[in-house]
PDB file of C-alpha atoms and ligand atoms in Angstrom:
ATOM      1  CA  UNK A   1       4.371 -19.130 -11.683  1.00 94.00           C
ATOM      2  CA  UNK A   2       3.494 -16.476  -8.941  1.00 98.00           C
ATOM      3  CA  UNK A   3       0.719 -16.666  -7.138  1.00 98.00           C
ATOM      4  CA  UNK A   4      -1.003 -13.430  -4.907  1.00 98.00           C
ATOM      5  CA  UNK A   5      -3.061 -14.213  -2.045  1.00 98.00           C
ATOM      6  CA  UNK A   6      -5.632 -12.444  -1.009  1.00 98.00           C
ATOM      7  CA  UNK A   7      -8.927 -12.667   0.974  1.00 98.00           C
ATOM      8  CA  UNK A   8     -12.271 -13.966  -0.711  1.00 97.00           C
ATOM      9  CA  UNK A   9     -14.503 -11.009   0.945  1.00 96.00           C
ATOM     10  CA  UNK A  10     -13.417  -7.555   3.105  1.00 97.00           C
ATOM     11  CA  UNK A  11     -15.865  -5.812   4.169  1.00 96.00           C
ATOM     12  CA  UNK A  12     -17.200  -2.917   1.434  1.00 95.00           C
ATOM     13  CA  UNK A  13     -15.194   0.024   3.421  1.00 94.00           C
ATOM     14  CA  UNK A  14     -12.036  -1.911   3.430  1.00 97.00           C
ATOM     15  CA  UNK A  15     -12.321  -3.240  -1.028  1.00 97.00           C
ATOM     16  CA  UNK A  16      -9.851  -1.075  -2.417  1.00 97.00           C
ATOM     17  CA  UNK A  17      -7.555  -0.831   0.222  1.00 97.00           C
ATOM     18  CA  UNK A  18      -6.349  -4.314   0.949  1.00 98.00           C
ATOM     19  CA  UNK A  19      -2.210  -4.472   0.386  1.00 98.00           C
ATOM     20  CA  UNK A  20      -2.782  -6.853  -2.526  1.00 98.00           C
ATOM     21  CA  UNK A  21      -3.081  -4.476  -4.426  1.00 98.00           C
ATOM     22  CA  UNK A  22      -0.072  -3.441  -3.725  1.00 98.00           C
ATOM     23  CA  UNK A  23       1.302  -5.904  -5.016  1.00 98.00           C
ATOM     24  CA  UNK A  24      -0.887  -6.242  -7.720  1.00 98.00           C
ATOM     25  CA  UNK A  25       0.397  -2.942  -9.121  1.00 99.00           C
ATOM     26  CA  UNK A  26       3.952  -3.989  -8.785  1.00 99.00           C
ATOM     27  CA  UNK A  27       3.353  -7.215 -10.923  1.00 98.00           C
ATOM     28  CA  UNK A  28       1.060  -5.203 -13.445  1.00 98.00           C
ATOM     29  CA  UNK A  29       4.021  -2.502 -13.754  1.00 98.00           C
ATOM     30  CA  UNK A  30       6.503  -5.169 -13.456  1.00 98.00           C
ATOM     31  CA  UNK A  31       4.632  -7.133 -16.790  1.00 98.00           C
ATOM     32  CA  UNK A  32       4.445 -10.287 -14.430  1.00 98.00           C
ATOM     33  CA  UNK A  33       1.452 -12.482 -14.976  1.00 98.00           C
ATOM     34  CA  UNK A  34      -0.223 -13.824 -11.878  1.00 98.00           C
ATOM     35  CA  UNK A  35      -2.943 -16.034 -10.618  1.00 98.00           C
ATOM     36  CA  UNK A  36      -4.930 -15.140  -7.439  1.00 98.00           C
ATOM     37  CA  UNK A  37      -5.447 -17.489  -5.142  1.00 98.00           C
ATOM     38  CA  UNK A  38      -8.807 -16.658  -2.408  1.00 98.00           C
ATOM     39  CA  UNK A  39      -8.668 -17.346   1.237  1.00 97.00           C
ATOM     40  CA  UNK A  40     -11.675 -17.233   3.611  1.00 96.00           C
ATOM     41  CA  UNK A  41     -11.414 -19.160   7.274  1.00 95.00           C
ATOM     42  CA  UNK A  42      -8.337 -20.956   6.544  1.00 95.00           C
ATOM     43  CA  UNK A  43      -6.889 -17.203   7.264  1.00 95.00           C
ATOM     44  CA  UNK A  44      -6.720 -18.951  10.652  1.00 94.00           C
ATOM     45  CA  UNK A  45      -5.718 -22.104   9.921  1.00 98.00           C
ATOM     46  CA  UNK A  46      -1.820 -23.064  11.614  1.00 98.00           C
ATOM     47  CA  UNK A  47      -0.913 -23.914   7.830  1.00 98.00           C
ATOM     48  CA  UNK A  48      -1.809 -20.906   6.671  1.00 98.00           C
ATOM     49  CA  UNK A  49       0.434 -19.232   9.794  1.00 98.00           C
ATOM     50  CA  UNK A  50       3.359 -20.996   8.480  1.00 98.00           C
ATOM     51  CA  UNK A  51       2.728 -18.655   5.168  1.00 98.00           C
ATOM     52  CA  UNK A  52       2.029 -15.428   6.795  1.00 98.00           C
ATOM     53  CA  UNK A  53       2.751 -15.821  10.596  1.00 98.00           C
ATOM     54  CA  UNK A  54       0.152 -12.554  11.381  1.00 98.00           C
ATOM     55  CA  UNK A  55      -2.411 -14.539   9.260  1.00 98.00           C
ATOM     56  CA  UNK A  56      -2.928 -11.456   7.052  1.00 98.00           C
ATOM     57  CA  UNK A  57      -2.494 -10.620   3.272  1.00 98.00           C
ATOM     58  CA  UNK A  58      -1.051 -10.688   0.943  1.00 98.00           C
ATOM     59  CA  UNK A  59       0.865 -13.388   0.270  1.00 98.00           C
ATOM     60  CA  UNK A  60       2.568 -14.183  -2.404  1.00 98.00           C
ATOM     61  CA  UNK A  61       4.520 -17.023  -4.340  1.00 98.00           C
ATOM     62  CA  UNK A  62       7.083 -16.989  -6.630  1.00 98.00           C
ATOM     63  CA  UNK A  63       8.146 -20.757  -7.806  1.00 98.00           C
ATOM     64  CA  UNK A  64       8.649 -22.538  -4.067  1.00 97.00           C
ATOM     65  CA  UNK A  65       9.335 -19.359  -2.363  1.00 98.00           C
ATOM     66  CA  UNK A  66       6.948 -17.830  -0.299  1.00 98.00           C
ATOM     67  CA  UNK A  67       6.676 -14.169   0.734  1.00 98.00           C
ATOM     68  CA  UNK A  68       4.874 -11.816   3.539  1.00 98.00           C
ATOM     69  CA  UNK A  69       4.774  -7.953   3.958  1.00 98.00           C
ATOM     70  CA  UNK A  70       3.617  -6.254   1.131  1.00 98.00           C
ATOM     71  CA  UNK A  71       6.889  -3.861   1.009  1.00 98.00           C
ATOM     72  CA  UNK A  72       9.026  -7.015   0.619  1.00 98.00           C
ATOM     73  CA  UNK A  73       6.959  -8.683  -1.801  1.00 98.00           C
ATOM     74  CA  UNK A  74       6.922  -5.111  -3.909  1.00 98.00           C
ATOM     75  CA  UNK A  75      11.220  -5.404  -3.740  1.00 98.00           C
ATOM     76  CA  UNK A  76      11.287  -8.746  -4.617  1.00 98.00           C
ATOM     77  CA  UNK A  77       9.445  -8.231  -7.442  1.00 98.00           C
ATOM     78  CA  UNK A  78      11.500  -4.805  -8.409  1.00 98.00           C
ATOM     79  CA  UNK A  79      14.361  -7.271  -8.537  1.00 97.00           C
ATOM     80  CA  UNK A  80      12.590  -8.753 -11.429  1.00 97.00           C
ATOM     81  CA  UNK A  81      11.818  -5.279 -13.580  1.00 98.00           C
ATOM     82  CA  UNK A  82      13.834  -1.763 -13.426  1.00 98.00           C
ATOM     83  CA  UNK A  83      10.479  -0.441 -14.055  1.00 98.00           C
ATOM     84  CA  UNK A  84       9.926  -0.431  -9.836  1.00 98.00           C
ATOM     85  CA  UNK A  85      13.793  -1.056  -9.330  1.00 98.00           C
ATOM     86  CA  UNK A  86      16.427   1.137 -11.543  1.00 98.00           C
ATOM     87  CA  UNK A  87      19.403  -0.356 -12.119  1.00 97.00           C
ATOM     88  CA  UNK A  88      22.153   1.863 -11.128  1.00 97.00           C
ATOM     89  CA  UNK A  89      23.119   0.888  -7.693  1.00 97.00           C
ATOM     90  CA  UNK A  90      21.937   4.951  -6.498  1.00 98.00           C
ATOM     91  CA  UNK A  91      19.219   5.058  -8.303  1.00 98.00           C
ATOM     92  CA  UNK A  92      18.015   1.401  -6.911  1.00 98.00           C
ATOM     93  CA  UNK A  93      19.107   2.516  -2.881  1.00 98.00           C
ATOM     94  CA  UNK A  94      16.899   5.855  -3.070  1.00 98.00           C
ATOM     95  CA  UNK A  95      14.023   3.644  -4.715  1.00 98.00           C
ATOM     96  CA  UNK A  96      14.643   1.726  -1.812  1.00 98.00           C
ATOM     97  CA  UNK A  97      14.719   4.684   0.508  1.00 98.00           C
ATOM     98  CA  UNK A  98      11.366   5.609  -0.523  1.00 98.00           C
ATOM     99  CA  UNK A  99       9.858   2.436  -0.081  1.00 98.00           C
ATOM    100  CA  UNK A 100      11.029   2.425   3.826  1.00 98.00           C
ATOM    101  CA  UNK A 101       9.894   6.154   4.039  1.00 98.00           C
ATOM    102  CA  UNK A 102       6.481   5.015   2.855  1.00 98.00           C
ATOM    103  CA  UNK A 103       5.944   1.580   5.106  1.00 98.00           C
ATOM    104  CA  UNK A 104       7.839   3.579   8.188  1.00 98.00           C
ATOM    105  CA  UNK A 105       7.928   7.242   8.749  1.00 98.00           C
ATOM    106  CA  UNK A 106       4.479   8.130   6.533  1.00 98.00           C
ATOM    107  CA  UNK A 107       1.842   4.738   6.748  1.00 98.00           C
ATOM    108  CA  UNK A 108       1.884   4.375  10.254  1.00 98.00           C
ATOM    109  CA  UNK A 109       0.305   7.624  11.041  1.00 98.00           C
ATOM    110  CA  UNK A 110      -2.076   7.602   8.278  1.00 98.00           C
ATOM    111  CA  UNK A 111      -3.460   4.351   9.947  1.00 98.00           C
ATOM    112  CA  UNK A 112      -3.680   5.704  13.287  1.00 98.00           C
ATOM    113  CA  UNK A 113      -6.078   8.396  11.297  1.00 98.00           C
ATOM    114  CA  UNK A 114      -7.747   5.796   9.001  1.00 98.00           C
ATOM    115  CA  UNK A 115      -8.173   3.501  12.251  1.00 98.00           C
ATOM    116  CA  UNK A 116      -9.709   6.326  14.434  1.00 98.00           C
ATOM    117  CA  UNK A 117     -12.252   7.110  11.728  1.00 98.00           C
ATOM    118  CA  UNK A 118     -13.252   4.073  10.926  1.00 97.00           C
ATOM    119  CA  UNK A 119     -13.351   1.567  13.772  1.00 98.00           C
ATOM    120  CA  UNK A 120     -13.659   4.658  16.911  1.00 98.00           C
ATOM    121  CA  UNK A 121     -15.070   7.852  15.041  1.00 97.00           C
ATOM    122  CA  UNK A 122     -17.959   7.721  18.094  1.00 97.00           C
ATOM    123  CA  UNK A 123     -15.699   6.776  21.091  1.00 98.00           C
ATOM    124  CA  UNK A 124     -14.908  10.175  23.345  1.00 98.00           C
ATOM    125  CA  UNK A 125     -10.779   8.828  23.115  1.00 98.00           C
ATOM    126  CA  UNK A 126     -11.090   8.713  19.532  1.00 98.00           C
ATOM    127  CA  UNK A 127     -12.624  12.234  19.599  1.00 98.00           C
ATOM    128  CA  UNK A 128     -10.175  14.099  21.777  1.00 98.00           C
ATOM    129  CA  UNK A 129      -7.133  11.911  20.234  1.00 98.00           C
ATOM    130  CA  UNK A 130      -8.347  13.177  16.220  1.00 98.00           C
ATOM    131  CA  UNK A 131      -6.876  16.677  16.160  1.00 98.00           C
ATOM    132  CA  UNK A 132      -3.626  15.683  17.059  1.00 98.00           C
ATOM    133  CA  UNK A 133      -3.664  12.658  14.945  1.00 98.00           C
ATOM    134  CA  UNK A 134      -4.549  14.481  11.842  1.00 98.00           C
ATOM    135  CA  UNK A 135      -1.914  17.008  12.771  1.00 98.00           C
ATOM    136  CA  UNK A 136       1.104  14.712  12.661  1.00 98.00           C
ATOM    137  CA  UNK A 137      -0.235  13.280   9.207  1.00 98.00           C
ATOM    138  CA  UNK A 138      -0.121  16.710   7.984  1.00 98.00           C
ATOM    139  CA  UNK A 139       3.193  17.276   9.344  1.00 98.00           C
ATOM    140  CA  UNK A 140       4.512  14.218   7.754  1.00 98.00           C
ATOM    141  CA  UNK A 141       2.650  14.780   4.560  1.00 97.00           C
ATOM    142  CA  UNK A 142       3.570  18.060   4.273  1.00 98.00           C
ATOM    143  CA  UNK A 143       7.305  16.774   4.221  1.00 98.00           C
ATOM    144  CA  UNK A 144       6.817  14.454   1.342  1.00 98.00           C
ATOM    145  CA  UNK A 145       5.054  17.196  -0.190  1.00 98.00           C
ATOM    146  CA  UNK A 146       7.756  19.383   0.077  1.00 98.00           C
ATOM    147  CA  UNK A 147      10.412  16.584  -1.023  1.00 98.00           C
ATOM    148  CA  UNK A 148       8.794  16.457  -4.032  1.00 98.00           C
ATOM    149  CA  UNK A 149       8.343  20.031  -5.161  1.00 97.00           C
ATOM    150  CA  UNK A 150       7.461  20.378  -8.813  1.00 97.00           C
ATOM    151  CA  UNK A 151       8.491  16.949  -9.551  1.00 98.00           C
ATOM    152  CA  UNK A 152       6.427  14.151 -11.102  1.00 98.00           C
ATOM    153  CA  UNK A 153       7.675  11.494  -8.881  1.00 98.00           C
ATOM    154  CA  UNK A 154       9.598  11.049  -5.789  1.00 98.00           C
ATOM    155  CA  UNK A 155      13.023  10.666  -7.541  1.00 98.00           C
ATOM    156  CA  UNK A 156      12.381  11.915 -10.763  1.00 94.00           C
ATOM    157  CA  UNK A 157      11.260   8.879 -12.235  1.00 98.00           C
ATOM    158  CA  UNK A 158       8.256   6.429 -11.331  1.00 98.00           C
ATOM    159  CA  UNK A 159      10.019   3.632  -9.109  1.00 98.00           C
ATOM    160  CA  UNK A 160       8.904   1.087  -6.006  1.00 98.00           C
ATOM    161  CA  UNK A 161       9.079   4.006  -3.788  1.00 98.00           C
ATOM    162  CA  UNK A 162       6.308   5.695  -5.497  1.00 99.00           C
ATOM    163  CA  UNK A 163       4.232   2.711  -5.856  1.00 98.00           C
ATOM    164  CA  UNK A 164       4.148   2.241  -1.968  1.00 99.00           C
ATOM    165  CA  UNK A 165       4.165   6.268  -0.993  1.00 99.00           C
ATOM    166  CA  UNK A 166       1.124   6.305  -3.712  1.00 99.00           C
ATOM    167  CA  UNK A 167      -0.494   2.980  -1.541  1.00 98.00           C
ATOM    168  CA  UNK A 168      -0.163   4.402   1.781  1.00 98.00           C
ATOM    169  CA  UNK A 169      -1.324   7.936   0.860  1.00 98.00           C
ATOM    170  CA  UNK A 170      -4.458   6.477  -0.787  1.00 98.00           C
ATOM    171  CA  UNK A 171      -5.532   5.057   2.705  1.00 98.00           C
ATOM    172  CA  UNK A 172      -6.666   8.513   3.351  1.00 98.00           C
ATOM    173  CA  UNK A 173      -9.163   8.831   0.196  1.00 97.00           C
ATOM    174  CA  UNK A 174     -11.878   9.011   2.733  1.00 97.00           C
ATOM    175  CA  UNK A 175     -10.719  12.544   3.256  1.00 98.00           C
ATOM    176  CA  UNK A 176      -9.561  15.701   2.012  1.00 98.00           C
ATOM    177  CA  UNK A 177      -5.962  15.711   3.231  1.00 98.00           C
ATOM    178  CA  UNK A 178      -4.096  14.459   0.637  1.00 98.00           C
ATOM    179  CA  UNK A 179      -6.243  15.594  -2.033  1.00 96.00           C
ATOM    180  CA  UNK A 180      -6.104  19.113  -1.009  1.00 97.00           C
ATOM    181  CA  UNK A 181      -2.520  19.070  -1.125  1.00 97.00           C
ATOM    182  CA  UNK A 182      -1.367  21.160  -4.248  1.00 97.00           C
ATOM    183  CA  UNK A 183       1.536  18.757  -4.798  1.00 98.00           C
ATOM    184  CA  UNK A 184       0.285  15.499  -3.292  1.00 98.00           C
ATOM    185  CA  UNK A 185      -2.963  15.888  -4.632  1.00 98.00           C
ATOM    186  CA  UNK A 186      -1.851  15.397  -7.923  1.00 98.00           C
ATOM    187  CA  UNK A 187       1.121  13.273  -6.998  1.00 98.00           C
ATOM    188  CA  UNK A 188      -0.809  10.598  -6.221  1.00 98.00           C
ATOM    189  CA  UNK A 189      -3.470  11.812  -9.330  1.00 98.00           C
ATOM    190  CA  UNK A 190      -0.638  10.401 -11.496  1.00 98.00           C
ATOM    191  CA  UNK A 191       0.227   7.544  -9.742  1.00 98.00           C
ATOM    192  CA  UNK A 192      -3.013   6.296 -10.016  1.00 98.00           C
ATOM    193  CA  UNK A 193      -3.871   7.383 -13.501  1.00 98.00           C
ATOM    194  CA  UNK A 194      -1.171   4.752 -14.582  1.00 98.00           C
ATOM    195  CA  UNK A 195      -2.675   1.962 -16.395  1.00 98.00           C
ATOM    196  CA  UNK A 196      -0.788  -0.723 -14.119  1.00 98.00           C
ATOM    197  CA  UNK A 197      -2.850   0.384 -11.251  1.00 98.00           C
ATOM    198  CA  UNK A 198      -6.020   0.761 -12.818  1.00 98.00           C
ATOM    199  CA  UNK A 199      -5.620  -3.051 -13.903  1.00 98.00           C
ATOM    200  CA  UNK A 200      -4.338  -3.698 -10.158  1.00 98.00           C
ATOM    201  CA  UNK A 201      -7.621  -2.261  -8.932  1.00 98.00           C
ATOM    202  CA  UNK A 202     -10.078  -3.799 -11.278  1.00 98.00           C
ATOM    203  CA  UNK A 203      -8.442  -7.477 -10.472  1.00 98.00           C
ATOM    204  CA  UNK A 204      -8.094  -7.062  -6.886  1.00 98.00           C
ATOM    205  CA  UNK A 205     -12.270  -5.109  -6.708  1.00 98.00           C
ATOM    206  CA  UNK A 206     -13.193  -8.009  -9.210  1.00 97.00           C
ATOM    207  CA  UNK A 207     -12.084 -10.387  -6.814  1.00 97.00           C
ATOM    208  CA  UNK A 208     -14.616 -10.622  -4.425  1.00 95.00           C
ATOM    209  CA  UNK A 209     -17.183 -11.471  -6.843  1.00 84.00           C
ATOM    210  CA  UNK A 210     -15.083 -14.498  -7.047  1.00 68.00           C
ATOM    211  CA  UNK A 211     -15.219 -16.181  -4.106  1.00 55.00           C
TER     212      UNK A 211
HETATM  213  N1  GSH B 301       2.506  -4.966   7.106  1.00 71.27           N
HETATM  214  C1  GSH B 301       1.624  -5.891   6.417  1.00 71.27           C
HETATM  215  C2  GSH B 301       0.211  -5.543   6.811  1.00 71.27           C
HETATM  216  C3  GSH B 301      -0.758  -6.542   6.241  1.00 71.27           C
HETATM  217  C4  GSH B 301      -2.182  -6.196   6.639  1.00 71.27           C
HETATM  218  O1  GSH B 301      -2.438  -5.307   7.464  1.00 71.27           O
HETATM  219  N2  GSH B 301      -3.116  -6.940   6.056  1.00 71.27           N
HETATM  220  C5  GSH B 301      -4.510  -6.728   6.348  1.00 71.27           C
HETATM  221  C6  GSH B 301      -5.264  -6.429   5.084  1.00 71.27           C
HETATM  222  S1  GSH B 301      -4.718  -4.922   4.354  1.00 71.27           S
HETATM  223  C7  GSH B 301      -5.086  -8.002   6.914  1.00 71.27           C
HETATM  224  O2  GSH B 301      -4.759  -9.093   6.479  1.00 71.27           O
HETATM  225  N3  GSH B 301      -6.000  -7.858   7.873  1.00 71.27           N
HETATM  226  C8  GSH B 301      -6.712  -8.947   8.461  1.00 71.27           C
HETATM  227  C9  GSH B 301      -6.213  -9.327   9.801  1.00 71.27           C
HETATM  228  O3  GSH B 301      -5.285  -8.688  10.329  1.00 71.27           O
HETATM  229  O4  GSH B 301      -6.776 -10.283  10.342  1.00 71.27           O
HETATM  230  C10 GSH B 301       1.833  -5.791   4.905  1.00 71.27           C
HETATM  231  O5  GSH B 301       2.128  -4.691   4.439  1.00 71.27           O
HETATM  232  O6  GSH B 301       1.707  -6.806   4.202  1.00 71.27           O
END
């Protein structure tokens, strides 16, 4: 059975956006049924460390194994379903390309952006340190933009790689960047209008009415 773990409240900025649903996505495009298991204080807890040693989410569980990092939890459950991972050895390496891209060379800026407008948008750093912050996500998003030309998904197909450049460029929804993007914009359009997320987002947004 695989469990997801995920936290019991966020506050309302941050529902949406937590990386389970990442990982919800990969199980609902995967076909994998899951059960969710809610975590409030314990997040501290030296147990729970022993799980996730940042004490952050998601988790998840697969039998007796236990997984961190939302990229490697998407991969491992690719392994299970050529709908994230193709099968061909080339196909399955620039899937995995893709997923690196996304979790290395493209999320990390658009957090320093998301970060700055959420937790500093009034501090005078924040202010002067904006302009060049939303330059080099341009820059980067430009280059996936340009990757992908006039194609509906990253390599042609829909594959892991999507599902996490599709995560990380929905952490700028707040703004216009990626929307405005003539290819990106509806890039991630289609990612999202797949029914596996739109199941992925209900559970996870359902979620805290659960705790
Ligand atoms: N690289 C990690 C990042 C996990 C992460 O940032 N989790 C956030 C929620 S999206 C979290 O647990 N934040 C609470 C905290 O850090 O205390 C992954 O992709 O799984």
């Amino acid at each position: 059975m695989i469990t997801v773990t995920s936290f019991v409240w966020v506050p309302e900025f941050a529902r949406g956006q937590v990386r389970d649903v990442r990982v919800r996505w990969a199980l609902e495009e995967a076909g994998l049924a899951y059960d969710n298991r809610l975590i409030g204080e314990e997040q501290a807890s030296p147990a729970y460390r022993l799980e996730q040693p940042f004490a952050q989410v998601p988790v998840m569980h697969d039998g007796k194994l236990g997984l961190f990092e939302s990229g490697a939890i998407v991969m491992h459950i690719g392994e299970k379903s050529e709908a994230l991972l193709p099968r061909d050895p080339e196909g399955r390496a620039r899937a995995m390309c893709w997923a690196f891209a996304a979790l290395n060379s493209v999320e990390p800026f658009l957090m320093q952006l998301a970060e700055i407008d959420f937790f500093h948008a009034d501090e005078e750093w924040a202010k002067l340190r904006r302009p060049g912050a939303e330059e080099m996500v341009r820059k980067r998003i430009g280059e996936v933009s340009a990757w992908l030309g006039e194609s509906d998904y990253l390599e042609g197909r829909f594959t892991a790689g999507d599902l996490l450049m599709a995560s990380v460029l929905r952490i700028l929804d707040h703004t216009d960047i990626v929307k405005t993007d003539p290819r990106l914009g509806p890039y991630l359009a289609r990612c999202l209008a797949r029914p596996a997320f739109g199941r992925a987002y209900a559970a996870h947004m359902a979620s805290f009415g659960e705790g």
